[in-house]
CSV table of C-alpha atoms in Angstrom, one decimal:
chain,number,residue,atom,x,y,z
A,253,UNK,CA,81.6,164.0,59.5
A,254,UNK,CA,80.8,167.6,58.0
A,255,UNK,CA,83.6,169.9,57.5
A,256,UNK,CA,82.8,172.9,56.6
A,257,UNK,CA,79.0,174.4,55.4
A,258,UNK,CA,80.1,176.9,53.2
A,259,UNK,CA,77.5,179.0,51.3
A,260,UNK,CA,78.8,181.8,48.3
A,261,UNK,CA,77.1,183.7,45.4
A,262,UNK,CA,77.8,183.0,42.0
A,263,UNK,CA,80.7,185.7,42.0
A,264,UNK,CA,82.4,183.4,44.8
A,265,UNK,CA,81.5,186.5,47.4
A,266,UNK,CA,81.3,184.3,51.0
A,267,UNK,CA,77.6,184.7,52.6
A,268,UNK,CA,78.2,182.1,55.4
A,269,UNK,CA,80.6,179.9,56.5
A,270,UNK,CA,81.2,177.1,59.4
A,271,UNK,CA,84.0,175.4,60.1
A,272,UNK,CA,84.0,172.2,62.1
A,273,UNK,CA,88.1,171.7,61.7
A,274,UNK,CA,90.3,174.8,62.6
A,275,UNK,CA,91.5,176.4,59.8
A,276,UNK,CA,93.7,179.9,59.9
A,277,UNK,CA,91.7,182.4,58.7
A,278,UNK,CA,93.8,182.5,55.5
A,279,UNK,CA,93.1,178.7,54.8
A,280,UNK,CA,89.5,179.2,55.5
A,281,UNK,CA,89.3,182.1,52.6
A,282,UNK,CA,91.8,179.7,50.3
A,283,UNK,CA,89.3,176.5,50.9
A,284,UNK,CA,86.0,179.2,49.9
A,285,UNK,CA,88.0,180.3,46.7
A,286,UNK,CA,89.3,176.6,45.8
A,287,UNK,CA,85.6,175.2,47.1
A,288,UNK,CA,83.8,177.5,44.3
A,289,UNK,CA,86.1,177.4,41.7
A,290,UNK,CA,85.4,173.6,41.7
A,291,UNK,CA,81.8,173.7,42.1
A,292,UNK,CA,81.3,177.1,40.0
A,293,UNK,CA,82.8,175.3,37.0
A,294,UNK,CA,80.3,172.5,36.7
A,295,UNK,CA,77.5,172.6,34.6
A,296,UNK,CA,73.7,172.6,36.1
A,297,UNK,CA,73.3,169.1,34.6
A,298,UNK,CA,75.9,167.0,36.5
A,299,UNK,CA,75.6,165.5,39.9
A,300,UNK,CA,75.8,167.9,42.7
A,301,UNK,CA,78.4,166.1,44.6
A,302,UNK,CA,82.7,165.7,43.8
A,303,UNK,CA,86.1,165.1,45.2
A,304,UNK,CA,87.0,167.7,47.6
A,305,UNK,CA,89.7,169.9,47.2
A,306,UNK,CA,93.3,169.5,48.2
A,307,UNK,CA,93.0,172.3,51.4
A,308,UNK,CA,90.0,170.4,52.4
A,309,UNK,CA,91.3,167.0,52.2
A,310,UNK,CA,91.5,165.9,48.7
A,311,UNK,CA,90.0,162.7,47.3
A,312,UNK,CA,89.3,161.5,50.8
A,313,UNK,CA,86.5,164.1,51.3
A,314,UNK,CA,83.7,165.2,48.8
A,315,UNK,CA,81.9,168.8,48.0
A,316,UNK,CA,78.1,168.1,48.5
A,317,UNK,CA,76.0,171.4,47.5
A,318,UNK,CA,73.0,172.7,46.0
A,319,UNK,CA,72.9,175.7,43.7
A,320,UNK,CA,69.7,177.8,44.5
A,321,UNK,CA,68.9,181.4,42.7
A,322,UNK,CA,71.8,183.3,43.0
A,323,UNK,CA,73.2,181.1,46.1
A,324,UNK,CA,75.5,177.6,46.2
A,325,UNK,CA,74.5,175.9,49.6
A,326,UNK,CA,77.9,173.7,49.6
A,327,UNK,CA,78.6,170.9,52.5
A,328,UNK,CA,82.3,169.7,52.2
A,329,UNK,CA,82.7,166.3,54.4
A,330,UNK,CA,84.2,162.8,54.9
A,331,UNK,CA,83.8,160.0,53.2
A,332,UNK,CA,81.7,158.5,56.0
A,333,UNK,CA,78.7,160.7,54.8
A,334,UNK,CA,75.8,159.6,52.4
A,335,UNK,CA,75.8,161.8,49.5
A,336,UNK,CA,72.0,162.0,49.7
A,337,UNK,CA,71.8,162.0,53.1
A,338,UNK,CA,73.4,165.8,52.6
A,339,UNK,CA,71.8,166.9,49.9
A,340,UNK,CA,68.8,166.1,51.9
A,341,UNK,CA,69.9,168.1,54.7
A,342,UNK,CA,70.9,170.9,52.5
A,343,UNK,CA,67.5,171.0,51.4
A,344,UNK,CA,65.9,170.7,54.8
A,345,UNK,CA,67.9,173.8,55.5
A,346,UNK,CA,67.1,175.7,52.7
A,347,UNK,CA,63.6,175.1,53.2
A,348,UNK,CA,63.5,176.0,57.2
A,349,UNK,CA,65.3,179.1,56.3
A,350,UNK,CA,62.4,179.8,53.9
A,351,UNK,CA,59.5,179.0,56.7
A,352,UNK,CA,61.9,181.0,59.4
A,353,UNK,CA,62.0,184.2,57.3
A,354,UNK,CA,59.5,184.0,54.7
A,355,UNK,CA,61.2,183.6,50.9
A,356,UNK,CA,64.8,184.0,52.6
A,357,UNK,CA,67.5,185.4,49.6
A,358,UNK,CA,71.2,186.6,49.1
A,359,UNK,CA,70.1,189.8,49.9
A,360,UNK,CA,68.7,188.9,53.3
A,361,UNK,CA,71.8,187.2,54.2
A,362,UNK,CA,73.8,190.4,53.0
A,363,UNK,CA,71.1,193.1,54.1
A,364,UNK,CA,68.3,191.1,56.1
A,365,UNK,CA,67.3,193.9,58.0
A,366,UNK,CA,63.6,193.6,57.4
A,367,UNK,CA,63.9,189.8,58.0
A,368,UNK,CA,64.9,190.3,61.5
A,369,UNK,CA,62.8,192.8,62.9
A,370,UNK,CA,60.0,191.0,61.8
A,371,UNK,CA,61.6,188.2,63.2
A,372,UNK,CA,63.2,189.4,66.5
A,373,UNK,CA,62.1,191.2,69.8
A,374,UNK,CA,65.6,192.3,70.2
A,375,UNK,CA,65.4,194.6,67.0
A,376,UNK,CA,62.3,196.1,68.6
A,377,UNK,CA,63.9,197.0,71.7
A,378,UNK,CA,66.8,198.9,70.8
A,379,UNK,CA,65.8,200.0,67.0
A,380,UNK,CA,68.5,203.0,67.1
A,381,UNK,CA,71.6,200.2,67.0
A,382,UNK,CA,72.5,198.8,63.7
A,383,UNK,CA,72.1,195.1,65.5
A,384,UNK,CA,69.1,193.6,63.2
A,385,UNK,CA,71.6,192.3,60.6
A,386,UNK,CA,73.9,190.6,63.4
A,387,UNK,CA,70.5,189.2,64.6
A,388,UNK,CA,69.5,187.3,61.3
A,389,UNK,CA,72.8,186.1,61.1
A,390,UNK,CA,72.4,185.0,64.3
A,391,UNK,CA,69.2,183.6,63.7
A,392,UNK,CA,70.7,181.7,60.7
A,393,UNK,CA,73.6,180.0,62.9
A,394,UNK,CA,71.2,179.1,65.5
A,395,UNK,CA,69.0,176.9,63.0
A,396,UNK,CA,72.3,175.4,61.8
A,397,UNK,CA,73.4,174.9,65.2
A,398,UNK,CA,69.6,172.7,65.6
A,399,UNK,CA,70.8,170.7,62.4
A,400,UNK,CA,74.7,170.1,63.0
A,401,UNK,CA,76.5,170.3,65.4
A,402,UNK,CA,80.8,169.5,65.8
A,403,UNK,CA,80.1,168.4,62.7
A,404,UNK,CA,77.8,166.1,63.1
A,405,UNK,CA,74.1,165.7,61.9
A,406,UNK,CA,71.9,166.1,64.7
A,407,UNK,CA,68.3,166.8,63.6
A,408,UNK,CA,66.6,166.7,59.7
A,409,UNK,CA,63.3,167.4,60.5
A,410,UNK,CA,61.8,170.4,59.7
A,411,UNK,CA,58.9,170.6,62.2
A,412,UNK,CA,61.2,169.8,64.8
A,413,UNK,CA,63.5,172.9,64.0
A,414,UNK,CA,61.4,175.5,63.6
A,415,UNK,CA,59.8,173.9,66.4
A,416,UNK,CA,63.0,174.5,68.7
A,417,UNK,CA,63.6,178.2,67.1
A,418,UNK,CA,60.2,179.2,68.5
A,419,UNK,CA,61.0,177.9,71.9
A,420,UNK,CA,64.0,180.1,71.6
A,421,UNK,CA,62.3,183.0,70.3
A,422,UNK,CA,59.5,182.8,72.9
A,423,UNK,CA,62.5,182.2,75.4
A,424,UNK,CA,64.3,185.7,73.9
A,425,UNK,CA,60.7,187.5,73.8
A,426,UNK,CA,59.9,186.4,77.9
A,427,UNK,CA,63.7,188.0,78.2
A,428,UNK,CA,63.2,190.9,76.5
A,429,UNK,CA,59.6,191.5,78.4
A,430,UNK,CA,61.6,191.2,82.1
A,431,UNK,CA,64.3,194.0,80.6
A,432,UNK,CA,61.7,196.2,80.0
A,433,UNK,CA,59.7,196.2,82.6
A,434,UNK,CA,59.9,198.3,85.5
A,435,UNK,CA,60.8,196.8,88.6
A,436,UNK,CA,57.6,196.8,91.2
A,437,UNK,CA,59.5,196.5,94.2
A,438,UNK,CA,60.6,199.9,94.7
């Protein structure tokens, strides 16, 4: 079972984070700064996969991640879960983020306000609100939502996603359309 998808910057800065197991909020920012010190540390040349830390679950668990650009992608879970079976997954993500947004970065997960207009009808509709960044985000959660769910891997092919995030974007466009329009029975 997945844990937590955690993904940080080099400097440790959190970009996003899911928890599948409650955690207070102060044990969720103590497992981020314990999950990169111990991934941070390790040099590029050594598996991408080790014991977990002690606020995740220690030795019983393992850190699964990926360490792209400026970005670690990091999957702590039980030790039911194929290491390669994640680090798959954590590439299919990366790389449906990529087709979803075009050439995705840290910067569009801190700033991605180009990213979701293109992207979104909603950032169209109302371009005076400052809601284009909460969108992305958004966006972001709802392709993790297609992959995992409670934890749980529910769907590693790419097609399939970006197939599903289209249906929901045609879904949120039709929406948007039946907002705007006037109502012709008046």
């Amino acid at each position: 079972m997945i844990k937590a998808i955690l993904i940080f910057n080099n400097h440790g800065k959190p970009r996003l984070s899911k928890f599948y197991q409650r955690y207070s909020e102060d044990t969720q920012q103590q497992i981020i700064r314990e999950t990169f010190h111990l991934v941070s540390k390790r040099d590029e040349n050594v598996c991408n996969f080790l014991e977990g830390g002690l606020l995740i679950g220690g030795s019983d668990n393992k850190l699964i991640y990926r360490h792209y650009a400026t970005l670690y992608f990091v999957f702590c879970v039980d030790s039911s879960e194929s290491e390669l079976g994640i680090l798959d997954l954590i590439q299919v993500f990366v790389e449906t983020l990529d087709k979803c947004f075009e050439n995705v970065c840290e910067l569009d997960l801190i700033f991605h306000v180009d990213k979701a207009k293109s992207y979104s009808p909603m950032a169209y509709a109302f371009p005076l609100l400052f809601i284009s960044a909460d969108l992305f985000l958004a966006k972001v959660h709802n392709i993790l939502a297609e992959m995992v769910m409670g934890g749980m891997v529910l769907e590693t092919n790419m097609n399939e996603i970006v197939t599903q995030i289209d249906a929901q974007n045609k879904l949120e466009k039709s929406e948007t359309f039946i907002f705007q329009s006037p109502r012709q029975d008046r």
